[in-house]
Coordinates of C-alpha atoms and ligand atoms in Angstrom, one line a residue:
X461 CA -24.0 52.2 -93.5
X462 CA -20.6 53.0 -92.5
X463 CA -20.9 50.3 -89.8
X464 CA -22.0 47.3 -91.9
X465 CA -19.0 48.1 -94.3
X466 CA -17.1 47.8 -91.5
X467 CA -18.0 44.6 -89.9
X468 CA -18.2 42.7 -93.3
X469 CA -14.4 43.9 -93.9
X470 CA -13.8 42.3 -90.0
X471 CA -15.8 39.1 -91.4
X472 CA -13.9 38.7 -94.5
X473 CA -10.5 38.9 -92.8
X474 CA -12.1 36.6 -90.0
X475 CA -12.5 34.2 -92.9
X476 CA -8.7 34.2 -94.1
X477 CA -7.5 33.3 -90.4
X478 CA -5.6 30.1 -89.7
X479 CA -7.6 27.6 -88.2
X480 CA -5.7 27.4 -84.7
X481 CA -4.5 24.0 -83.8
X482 CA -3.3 23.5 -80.2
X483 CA -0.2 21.1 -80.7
X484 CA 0.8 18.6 -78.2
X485 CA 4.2 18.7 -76.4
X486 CA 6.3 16.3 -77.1
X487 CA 7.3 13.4 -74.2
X488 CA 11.0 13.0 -73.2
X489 CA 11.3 10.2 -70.0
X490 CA 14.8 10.4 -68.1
X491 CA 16.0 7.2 -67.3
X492 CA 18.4 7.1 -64.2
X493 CA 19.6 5.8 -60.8
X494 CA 20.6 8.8 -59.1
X495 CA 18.8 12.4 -59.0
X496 CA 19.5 15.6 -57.1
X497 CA 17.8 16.7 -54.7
X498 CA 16.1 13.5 -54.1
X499 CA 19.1 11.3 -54.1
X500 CA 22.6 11.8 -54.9
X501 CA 26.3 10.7 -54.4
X502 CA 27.7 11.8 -57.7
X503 CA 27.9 13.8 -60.6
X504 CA 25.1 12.3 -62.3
X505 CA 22.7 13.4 -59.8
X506 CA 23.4 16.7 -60.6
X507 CA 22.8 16.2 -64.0
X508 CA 19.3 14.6 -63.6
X509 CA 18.5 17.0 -61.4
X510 CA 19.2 20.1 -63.0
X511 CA 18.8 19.0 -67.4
X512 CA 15.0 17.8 -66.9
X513 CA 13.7 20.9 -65.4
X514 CA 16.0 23.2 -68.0
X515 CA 14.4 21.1 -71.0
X516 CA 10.7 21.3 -69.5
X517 CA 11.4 25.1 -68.5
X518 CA 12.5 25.8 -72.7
X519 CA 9.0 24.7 -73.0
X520 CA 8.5 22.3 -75.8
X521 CA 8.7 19.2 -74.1
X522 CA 6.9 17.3 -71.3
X523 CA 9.1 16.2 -69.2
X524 CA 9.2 13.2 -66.9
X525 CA 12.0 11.4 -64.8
X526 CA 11.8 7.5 -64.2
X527 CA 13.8 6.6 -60.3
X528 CA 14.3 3.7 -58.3
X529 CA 12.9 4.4 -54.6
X530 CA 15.7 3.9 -52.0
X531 CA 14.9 4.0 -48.7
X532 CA 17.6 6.8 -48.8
X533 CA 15.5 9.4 -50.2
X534 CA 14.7 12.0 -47.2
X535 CA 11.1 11.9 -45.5
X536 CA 10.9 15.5 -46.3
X537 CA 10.6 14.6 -50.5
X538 CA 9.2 11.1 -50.0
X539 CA 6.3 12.4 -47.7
X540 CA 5.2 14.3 -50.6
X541 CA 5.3 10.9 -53.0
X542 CA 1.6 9.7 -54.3
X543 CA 1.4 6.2 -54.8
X544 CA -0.2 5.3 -58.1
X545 CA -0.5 1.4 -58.7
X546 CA 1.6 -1.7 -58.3
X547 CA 2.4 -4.8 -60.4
X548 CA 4.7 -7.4 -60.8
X549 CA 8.2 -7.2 -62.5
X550 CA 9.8 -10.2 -64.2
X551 CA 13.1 -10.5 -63.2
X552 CA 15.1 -13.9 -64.9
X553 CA 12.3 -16.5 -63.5
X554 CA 11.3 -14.5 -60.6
X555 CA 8.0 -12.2 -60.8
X556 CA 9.1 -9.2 -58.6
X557 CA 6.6 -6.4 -56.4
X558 CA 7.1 -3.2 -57.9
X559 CA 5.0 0.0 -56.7
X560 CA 5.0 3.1 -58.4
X561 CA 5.2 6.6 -56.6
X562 CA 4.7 10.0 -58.2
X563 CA 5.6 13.5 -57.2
X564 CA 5.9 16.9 -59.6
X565 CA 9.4 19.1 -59.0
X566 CA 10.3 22.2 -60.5
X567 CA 7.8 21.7 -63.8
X568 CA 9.1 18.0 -64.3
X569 CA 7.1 14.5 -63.0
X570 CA 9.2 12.2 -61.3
X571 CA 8.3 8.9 -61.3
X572 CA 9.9 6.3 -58.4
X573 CA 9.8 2.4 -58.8
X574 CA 9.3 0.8 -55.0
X575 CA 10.7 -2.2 -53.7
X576 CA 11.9 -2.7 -50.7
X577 CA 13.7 -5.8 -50.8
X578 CA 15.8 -4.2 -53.8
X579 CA 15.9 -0.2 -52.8
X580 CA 16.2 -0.5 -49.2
X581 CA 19.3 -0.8 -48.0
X582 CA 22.0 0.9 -45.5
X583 CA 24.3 3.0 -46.6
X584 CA 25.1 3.4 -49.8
X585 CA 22.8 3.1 -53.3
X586 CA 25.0 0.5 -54.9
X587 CA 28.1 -2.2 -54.3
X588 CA 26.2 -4.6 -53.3
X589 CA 26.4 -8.1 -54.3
X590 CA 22.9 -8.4 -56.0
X591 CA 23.5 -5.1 -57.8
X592 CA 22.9 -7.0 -61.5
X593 CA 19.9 -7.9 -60.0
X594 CA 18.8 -4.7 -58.2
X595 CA 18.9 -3.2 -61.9
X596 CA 17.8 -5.6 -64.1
X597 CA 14.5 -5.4 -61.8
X598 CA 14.5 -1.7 -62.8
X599 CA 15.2 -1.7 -66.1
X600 CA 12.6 -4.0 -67.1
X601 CA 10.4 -2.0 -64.1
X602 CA 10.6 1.0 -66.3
X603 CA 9.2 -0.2 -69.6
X604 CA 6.3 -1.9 -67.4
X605 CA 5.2 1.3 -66.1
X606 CA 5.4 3.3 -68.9
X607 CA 3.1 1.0 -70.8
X608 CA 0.7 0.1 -67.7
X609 CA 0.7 4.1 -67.2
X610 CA 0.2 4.1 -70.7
X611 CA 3.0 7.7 -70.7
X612 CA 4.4 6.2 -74.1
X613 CA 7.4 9.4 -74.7
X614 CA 8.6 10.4 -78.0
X615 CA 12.1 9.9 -76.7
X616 CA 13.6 7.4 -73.7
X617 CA 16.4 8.7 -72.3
X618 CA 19.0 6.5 -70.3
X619 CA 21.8 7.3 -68.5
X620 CA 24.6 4.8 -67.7
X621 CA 24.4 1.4 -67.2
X622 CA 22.4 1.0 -64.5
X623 CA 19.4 1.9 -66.9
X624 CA 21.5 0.4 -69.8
X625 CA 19.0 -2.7 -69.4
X626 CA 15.8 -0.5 -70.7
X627 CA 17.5 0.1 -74.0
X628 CA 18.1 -3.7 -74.2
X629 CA 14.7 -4.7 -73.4
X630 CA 13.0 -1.5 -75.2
X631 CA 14.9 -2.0 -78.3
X632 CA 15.6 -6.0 -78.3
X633 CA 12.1 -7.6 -76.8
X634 CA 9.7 -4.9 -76.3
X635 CA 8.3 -4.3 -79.8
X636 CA 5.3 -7.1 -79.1
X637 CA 3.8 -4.2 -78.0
X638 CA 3.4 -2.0 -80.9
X639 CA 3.6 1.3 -78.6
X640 CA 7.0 0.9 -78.0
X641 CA 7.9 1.3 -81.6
X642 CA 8.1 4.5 -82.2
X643 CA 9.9 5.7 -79.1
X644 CA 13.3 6.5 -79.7
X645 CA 16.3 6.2 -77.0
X646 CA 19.5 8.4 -76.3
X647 CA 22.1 6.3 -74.6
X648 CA 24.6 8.7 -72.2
X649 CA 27.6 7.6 -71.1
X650 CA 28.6 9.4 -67.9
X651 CA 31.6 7.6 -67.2
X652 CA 32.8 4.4 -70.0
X653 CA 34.6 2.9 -66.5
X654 CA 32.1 1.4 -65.0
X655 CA 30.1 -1.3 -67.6
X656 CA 27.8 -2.6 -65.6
X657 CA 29.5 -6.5 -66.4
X658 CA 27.9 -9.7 -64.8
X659 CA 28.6 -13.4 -65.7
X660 CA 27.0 -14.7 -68.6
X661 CA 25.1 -16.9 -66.6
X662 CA 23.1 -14.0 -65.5
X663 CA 21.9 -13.5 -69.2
X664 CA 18.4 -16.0 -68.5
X665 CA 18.8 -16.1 -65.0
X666 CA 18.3 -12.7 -64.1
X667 CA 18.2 -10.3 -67.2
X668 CA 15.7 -12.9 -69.1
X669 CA 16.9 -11.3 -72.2
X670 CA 16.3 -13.5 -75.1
X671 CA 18.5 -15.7 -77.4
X672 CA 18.8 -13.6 -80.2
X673 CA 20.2 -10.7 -78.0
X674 CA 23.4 -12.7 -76.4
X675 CA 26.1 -11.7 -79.1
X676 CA 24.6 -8.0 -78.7
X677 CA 25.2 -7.9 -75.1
X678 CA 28.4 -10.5 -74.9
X679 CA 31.6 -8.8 -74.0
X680 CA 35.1 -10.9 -73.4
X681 CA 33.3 -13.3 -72.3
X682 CA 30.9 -11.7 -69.8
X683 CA 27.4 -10.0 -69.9
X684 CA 28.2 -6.2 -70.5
X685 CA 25.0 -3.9 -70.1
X686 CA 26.8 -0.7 -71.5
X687 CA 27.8 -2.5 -74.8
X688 CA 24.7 -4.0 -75.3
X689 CA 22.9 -0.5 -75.1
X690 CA 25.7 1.0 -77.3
X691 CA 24.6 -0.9 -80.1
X692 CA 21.1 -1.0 -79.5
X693 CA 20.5 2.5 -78.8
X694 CA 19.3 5.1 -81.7
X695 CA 21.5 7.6 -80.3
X696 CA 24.4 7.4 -77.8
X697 CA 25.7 10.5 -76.2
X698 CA 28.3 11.5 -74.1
X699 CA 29.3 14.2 -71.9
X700 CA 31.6 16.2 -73.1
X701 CA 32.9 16.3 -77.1
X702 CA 36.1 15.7 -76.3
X703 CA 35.3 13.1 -74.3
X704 CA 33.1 11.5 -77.5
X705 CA 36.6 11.7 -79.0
X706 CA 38.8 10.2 -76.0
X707 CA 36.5 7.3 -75.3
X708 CA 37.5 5.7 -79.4
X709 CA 40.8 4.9 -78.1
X710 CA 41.9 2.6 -75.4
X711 CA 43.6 5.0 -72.9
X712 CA 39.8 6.1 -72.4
X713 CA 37.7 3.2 -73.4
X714 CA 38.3 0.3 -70.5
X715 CA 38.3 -2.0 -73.3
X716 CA 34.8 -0.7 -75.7
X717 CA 36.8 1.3 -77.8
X718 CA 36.0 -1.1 -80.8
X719 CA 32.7 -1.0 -79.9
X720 CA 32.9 3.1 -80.1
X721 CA 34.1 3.2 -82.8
X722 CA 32.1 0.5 -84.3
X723 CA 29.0 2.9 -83.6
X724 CA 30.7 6.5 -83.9
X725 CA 28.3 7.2 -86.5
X726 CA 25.6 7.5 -83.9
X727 CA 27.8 8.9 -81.4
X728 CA 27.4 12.6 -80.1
X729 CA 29.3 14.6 -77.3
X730 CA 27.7 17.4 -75.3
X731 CA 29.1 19.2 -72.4
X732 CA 26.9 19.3 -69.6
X733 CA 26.1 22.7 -67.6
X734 CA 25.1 22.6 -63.7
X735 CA 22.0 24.4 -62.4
X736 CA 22.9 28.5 -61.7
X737 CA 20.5 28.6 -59.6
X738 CA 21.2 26.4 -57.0
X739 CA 25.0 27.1 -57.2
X740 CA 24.9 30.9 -56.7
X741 CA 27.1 32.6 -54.4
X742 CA 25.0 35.5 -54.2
X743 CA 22.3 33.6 -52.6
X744 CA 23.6 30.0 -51.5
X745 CA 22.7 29.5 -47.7
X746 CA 26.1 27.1 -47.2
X747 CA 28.6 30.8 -47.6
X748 CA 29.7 32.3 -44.4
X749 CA 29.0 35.3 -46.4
X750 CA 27.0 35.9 -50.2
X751 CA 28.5 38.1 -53.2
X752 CA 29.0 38.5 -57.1
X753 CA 31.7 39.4 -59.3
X754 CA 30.5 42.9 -58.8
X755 CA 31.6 43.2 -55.1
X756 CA 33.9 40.4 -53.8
X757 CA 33.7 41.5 -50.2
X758 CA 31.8 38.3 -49.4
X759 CA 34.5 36.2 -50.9
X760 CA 37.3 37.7 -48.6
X761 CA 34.8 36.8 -45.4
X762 CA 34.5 33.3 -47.0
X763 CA 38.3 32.7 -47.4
X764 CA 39.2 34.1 -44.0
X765 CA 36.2 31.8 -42.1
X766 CA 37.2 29.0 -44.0
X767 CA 40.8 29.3 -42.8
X768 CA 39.7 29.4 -39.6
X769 CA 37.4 26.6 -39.9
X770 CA 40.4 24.3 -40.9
X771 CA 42.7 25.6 -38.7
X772 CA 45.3 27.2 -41.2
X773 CA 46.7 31.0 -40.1
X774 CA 43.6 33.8 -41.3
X775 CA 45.8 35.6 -44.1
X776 CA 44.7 37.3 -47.3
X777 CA 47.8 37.3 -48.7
X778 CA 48.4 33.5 -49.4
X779 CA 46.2 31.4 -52.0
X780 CA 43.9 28.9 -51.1
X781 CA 44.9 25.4 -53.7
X782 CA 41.4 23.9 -53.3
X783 CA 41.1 19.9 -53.7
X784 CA 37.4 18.6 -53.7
X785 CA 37.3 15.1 -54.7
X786 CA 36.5 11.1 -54.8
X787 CA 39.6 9.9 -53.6
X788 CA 40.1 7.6 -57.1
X789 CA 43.1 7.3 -59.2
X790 CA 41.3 8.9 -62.1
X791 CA 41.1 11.9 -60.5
X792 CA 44.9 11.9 -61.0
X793 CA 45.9 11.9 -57.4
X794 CA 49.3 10.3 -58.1
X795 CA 49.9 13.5 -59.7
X796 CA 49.5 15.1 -56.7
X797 CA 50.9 13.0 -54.4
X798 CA 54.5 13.1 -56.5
X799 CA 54.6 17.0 -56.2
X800 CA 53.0 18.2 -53.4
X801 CA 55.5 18.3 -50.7
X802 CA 57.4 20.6 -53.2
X803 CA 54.3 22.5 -53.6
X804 CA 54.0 22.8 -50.2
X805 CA 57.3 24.3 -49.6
X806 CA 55.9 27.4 -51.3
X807 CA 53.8 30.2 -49.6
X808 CA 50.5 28.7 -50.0
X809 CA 47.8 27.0 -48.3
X810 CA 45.9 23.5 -49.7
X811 CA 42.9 22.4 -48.3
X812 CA 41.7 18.8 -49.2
X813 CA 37.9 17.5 -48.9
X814 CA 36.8 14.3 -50.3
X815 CA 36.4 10.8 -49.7
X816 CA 37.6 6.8 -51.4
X817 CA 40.0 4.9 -51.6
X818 CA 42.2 4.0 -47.9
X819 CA 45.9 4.7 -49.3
X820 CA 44.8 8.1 -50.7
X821 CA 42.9 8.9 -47.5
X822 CA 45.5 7.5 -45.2
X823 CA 48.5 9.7 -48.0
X824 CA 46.6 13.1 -47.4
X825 CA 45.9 12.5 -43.6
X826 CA 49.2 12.8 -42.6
X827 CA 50.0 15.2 -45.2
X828 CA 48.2 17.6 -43.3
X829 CA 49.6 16.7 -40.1
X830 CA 53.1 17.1 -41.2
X831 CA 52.2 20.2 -43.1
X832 CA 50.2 21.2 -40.3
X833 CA 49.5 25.2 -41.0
X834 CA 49.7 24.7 -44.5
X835 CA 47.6 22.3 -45.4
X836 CA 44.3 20.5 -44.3
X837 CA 42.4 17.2 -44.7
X838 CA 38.6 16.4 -44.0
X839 CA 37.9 12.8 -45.1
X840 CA 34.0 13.4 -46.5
X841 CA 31.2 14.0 -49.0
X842 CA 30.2 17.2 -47.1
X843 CA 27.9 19.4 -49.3
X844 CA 27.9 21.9 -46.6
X845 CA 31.8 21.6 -46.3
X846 CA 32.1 21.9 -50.2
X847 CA 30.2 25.2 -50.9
X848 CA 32.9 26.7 -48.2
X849 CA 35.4 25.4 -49.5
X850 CA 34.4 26.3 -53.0
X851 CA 33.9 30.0 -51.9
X852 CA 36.9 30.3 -49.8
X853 CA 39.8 28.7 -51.6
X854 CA 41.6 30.8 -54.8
X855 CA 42.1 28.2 -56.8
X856 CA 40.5 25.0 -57.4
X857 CA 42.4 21.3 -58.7
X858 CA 41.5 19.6 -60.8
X859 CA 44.5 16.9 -62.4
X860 CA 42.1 14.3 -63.9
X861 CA 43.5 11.6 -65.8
X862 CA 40.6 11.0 -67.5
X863 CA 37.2 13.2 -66.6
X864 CA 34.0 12.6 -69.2
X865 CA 32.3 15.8 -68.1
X866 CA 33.3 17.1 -64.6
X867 CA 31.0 19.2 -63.0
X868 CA 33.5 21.2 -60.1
X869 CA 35.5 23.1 -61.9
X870 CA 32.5 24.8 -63.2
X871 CA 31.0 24.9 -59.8
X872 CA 34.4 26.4 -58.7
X873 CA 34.1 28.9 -61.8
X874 CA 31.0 30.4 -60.3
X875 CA 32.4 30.9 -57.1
X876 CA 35.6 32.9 -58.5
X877 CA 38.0 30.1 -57.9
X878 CA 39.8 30.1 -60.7
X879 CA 40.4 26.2 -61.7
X880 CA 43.3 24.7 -63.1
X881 CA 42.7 21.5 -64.7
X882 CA 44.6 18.7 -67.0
X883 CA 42.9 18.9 -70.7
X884 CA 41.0 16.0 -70.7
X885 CA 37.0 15.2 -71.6
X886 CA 35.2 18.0 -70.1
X887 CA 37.5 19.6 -68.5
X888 CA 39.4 20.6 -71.8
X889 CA 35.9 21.7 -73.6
X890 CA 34.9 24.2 -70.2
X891 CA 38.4 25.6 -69.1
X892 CA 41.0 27.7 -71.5
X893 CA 44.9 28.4 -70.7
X894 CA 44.5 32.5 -69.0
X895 CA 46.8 34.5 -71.6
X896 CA 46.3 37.6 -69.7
X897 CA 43.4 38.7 -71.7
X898 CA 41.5 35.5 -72.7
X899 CA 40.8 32.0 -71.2
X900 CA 38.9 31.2 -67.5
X901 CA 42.0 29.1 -66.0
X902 CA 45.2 27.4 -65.8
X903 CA 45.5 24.4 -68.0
X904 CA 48.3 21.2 -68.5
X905 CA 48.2 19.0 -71.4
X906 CA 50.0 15.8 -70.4
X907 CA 49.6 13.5 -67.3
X908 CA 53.1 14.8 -65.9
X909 CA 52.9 15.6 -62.1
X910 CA 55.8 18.2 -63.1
X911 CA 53.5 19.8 -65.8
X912 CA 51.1 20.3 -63.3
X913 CA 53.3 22.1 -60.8
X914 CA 53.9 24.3 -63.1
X915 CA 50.5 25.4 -64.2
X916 CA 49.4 25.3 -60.1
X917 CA 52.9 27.8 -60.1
X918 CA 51.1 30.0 -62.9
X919 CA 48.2 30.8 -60.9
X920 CA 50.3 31.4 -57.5
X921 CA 52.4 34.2 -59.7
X922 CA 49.2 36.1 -60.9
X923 CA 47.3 35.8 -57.3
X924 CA 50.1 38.4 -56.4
X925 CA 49.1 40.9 -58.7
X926 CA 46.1 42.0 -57.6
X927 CA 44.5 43.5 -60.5
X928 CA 45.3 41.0 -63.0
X929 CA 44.2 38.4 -61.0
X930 CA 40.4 40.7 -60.6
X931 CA 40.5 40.3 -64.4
X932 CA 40.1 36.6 -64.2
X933 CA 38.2 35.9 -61.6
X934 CA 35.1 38.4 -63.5
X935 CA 36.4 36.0 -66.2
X936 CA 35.8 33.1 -64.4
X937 CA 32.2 34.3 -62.4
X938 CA 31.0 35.3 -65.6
X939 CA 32.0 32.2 -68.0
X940 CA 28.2 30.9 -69.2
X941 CA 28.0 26.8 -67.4
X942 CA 24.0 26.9 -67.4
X943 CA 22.1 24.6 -69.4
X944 CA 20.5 27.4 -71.4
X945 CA 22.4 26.6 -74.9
X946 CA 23.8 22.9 -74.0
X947 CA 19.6 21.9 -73.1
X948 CA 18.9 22.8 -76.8
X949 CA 21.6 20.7 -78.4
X950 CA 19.8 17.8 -76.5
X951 CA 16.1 19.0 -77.9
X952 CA 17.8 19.1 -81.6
X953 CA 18.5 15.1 -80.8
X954 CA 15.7 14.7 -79.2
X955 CA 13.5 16.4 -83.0
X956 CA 16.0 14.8 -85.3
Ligands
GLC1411 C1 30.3 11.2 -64.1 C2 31.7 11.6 -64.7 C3 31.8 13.2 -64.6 C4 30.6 13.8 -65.1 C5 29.3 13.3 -64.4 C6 28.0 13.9 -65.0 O1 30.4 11.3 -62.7 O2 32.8 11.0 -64.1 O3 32.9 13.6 -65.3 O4 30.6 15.2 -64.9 O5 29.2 11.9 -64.6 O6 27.9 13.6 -66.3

């Protein structure tokens, strides 16, 4: 008796159970030319490397990452590529090869476009002559495979102007195909400077983009990829909030403030955050020696083999000014050329690694050979160079004149070196002026080389007392750069 009760009480709350429906994820597809670990030479490589997997790993998105395939990528990832189909690409009045590669990486699908005669080349990834060409291959490349793959995303997601020419074509000449629609596109400006401009000439020629679409992508009198997807975009994002402000006035804007401002209402700025897991002293394989901010022994070994390593006298004592740059003027290098020599005549140690342009690399050559003790050069883009560096220097420079995101003092921030940095773009939303109890660094508001001096000065002081200077660096290690909260503000664009 007691048993039937029972099991028509079970049935009856069986009955009142929500019917379970299994929801899809939603799609998101990257859009890029550069992706860590597969290929790299710049900050937005680390960006495409590290937000895909942190928006796949929160879970509610599928995830995928669209590529071109240099030749550059190392055999050890392309070996593991799987070709998937081919097809052909129109490109102005040319009808282009393009194969398609796949390979899965850390929970997100990355998808390569292949063609040789475009992707392989020597050396670098771009500054080439054909580079208009080289992208507007791609950017029409990547709508073709998402429909012949038939992976239509929720959201497209493009990054800078090399994939500027997707929104064009997505937005502007794409909706024959009634797919295409309903996917909506983030534009994100990395860095305003560089437009992606070719002569208008190229508009049929190469870009095949139709009539309708010249006054969207006309600029001063030339073709200019990033304005065009500016206006087209749903969405255009940028790397930093204050950047999003910076970048509506012509100090910042290489000529599109107008057009910034034109479309602020769809403009949004989030600061990026860098993978923790793959910049961790405790466990990164590049340190001469591996810690936390719970025991800094390892630090001390770093500083002290580092000094070695670049020749300057082993001393715990002195601080380590730490430079690791491009060797471009927006870096704010002429801030750091005026003052220097001055800085140098203090007890203190600079070490300089980085790479660019000749009269910067030729200035900080013989820098170091007059300041020979004090100071040392390597002309490079040394990953392996950096990460000591980064762990054995004190403090870390970072002058920018203008800087959208920047991801090294961050990087620096994890390694305890305590950054000081002009208050611009990124670099003003991620580092606050130390007040002895608050803020992870030194900060300077205006471009004044003098300015500067003083805040490099200000850290100098407190690396003499000993356990102030403790304080800060557990400031510093412990300041949160991942992508756990600034992945989410991207998912809210992405659902809205
Ligand atoms: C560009 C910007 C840099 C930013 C990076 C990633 O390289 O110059 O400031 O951190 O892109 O968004």
């Amino acid at each position: 008796m007691k048993k039937a009760t029972k099991l028509t009480a079970t049935k009856e709350k069986l009955g009142k159970l929500p019917t379970i429906e299994i929801v899809e994820k939603k799609k998101v597809i990257f859009v890029g030319s550069e992706a860590a670990p597969f290929i790299a030479t710049g900050g937005l490589a680390d960006v495409l490397g590290s937000l895909p997997k942190a928006i796949a790993s929160n879970g509610n998105y599928d995830v995928s990452v669209i590529l071109p395939m240099y030749s550059n990528i190392k055999n050890e990832y392309r070996e593991k590529f799987e070709f998937i189909t081919n097809f052909n690409v129109s490109v102005g009045w040319r009808s282009q090869y393009a194969g398609i590669f796949t390979t899965e990486y850390q929970g997100v699908k990355f998808f390569f476009i292949d063609n040789e005669y475009y992707f392989k080349r020597e050396g670098n990834i771009y500054g080439f002559y054909d580079d208009g060409e080289r992208f507007a291959f791609f950017s029409r490349a990547v709508l073709d495979t998402v429909a012949r793959l038939n992976i239509y995303p929720d959201v497209m997601h493009f990054n800078d102007w090399q994939s500027a020419g997707s929104v064009i074509y997505l937005k502007g000449m794409y909706y024959g195909d009634e797919n295409f629609k309903k996917v909506k596109s983030i534009f994100t400006i990395h860095n305003i400077e560089y437009q992606g401009t070719f002569p208008m000439e190229t508009f049929t020629d190469l870009f095949g983009f139709q009539e309708n679409l010249r006054g969207v992508v006309e600029f001063n009198g030339a073709l200019n990829l990033m304005k065009g997807a500016i206006e087209l975009s749903d969405i255009v994002s940028t790397v930093s909030p204050t950047y999003a402000e910076e970048i509506k006035h012509s100090f910042y804007a290489h000529g599109l403030e107008n057009i910034i401002k034109r479309n602020e209402g769809k403009l949004r700025g989030i600061l990026n955050g860098i993978d923790e897991d793959y910049y961790n002293p405790k466990t990164d394989k590049f340190l001469f020696a591996n810690y936390s901010y719970r025991g800094l022994k390892g630090k001390a070994i770093c500083k002290k083999e580092l000094q070695k390593l670049v020749n300057l006298p082993v001393r715990e004592d002195v601080p380590i000014i730490a430079l690791i740059t491009r060797l471009v003027s927006h870096k704010g290098l002429d801030l750091v050329k005026c003052v220097i020599e001055e800085l140098l005549h203090k007890d203190v140690q600079v070490v300089i690694l980085g790479k660019g342009e000749r009269g910067y690399e030729e200035f900080f050559t013989d820098l170091a050979k007059k300041y020979s003790g004090k100071c040392a050069t390597i002309i490079a883009f040394n990953q392996d160079l950096s990460r000591k560096i980064y762990s054995g220097a004190d403090l870390f420079l970072m002058p920018s004149k203008s800087e959208p995101c920047g991801l090294s003092q961050m990087i620096a921030s994890r390694y305890g070196t305590v950054p000081i940095v002009r208050e611009t773009g990124g670099l003003n939303d991620s580092i606050k002026q130390f007040n002895g109890v608050n803020g992870n660094g030194f900060t300077f508001h205006n471009y004044n080389a003098h300015d500067m001096l003083h805040s490099i000065c200000e850290g100098v002081e407190l690396y003499k007392d000993k356990e102030k200077w403790k304080q800060l660096q557990k400031i510093v290690m412990t300041t949160d750069f991942s992508w756990k909260v600034q992945s989410k503000k991207y998912e809210d664009l992405y659902n809205n």
